[in-house]
Amino acid sequence: MIAPTRMALIAACALSLSAPAARALDLNDMSDREKAAFGDAVRSYLLENPQVILEAVDVLEQQQQQAEAARDDALVGANLQEIQNDGYSWVGGNPEGDVTLVEFMDYRCGYCRKAVPEIEALLAADKNIRFVIKEFPILGEASVLSSRFAIATKLVAGDDAYKSVHDTLIAFQGEPNEVALRRMAEGLSLDADAILAKMNDAEVTEQIQRTRSLAQTLSISGTPTFVLEDEMLRGYLPAEQLQIMVEDIRAGRS
């Protein structure tokens, strides 16, 4: 069913095409009989020219998409420092790269898992991309536990250990309970006791809360969500498409 606002737009388009002189009419000043006649005229026009409905809906959707993109650009621009350089999120790829790609991700998200080989392919092909991972657990307690474990690993054992745990968690199919996480840490030759003890630390909680707050500010409610330089990209994207966007950014600077 087409929403009332869309019907109003469609009616206006139809009337403008069928009766240009009617543009000067004020619907609020019309009598009931005139309104009925007006409605009949619009209905007749739409029945004779149904393609107008699809054309009007397409225009409306394009306008909405443009408005959403403009809103996203403004939000990213106002929060770019926190997005790219929060001081705690893991930074990989080329930390000195000329283009920054940020991913808001959740370990239990199927599309985040699907995106992993695409990001790896992008970073392997382009050695000048700076890649930032933002822990954004939104899919339940298992997601939160996974992020707490990953963040605790980074705080206890450093960036390399974090990346190893991140890669393991993103492929992990089981439940991230204490037994499983301990086994994971030990399998990676990490100090399981120290990491597990750190998971509920206030610093871990603060990092998750800061990222959630930023996501709320940016109207991010799903994963993966990427921010490529100053452009927000909602959802999964293949490496080829990301590479084209990166090249466009560089071309725009020259």
mmCIF file of N, CA and C in Angstrom, residues 64 123 210 245:
data_model
loop_
_atom_site.group_PDB
_atom_site.id
_atom_site.type_symbol
_atom_site.label_atom_id
_atom_site.label_comp_id
_atom_site.label_asym_id
_atom_site.label_seq_id
_atom_site.Cartn_x
_atom_site.Cartn_y
_atom_site.Cartn_z
ATOM 1 N N GLN A 64 14.288 10.902 -1.127
ATOM 2 C CA GLN A 64 14.531 10.401 0.226
ATOM 3 C C GLN A 64 15.960 9.890 0.383
ATOM 4 N N LEU A 123 42.627 -4.914 1.478
ATOM 5 C CA LEU A 123 43.866 -4.492 2.135
ATOM 6 C C LEU A 123 45.093 -5.153 1.512
ATOM 7 N N ARG A 210 31.160 3.985 24.555
ATOM 8 C CA ARG A 210 31.517 5.104 23.666
ATOM 9 C C ARG A 210 31.185 4.783 22.222
ATOM 10 N N MET A 245 35.581 2.950 -4.899
ATOM 11 C CA MET A 245 35.316 4.122 -4.070
ATOM 12 C C MET A 245 36.613 4.744 -3.563
#
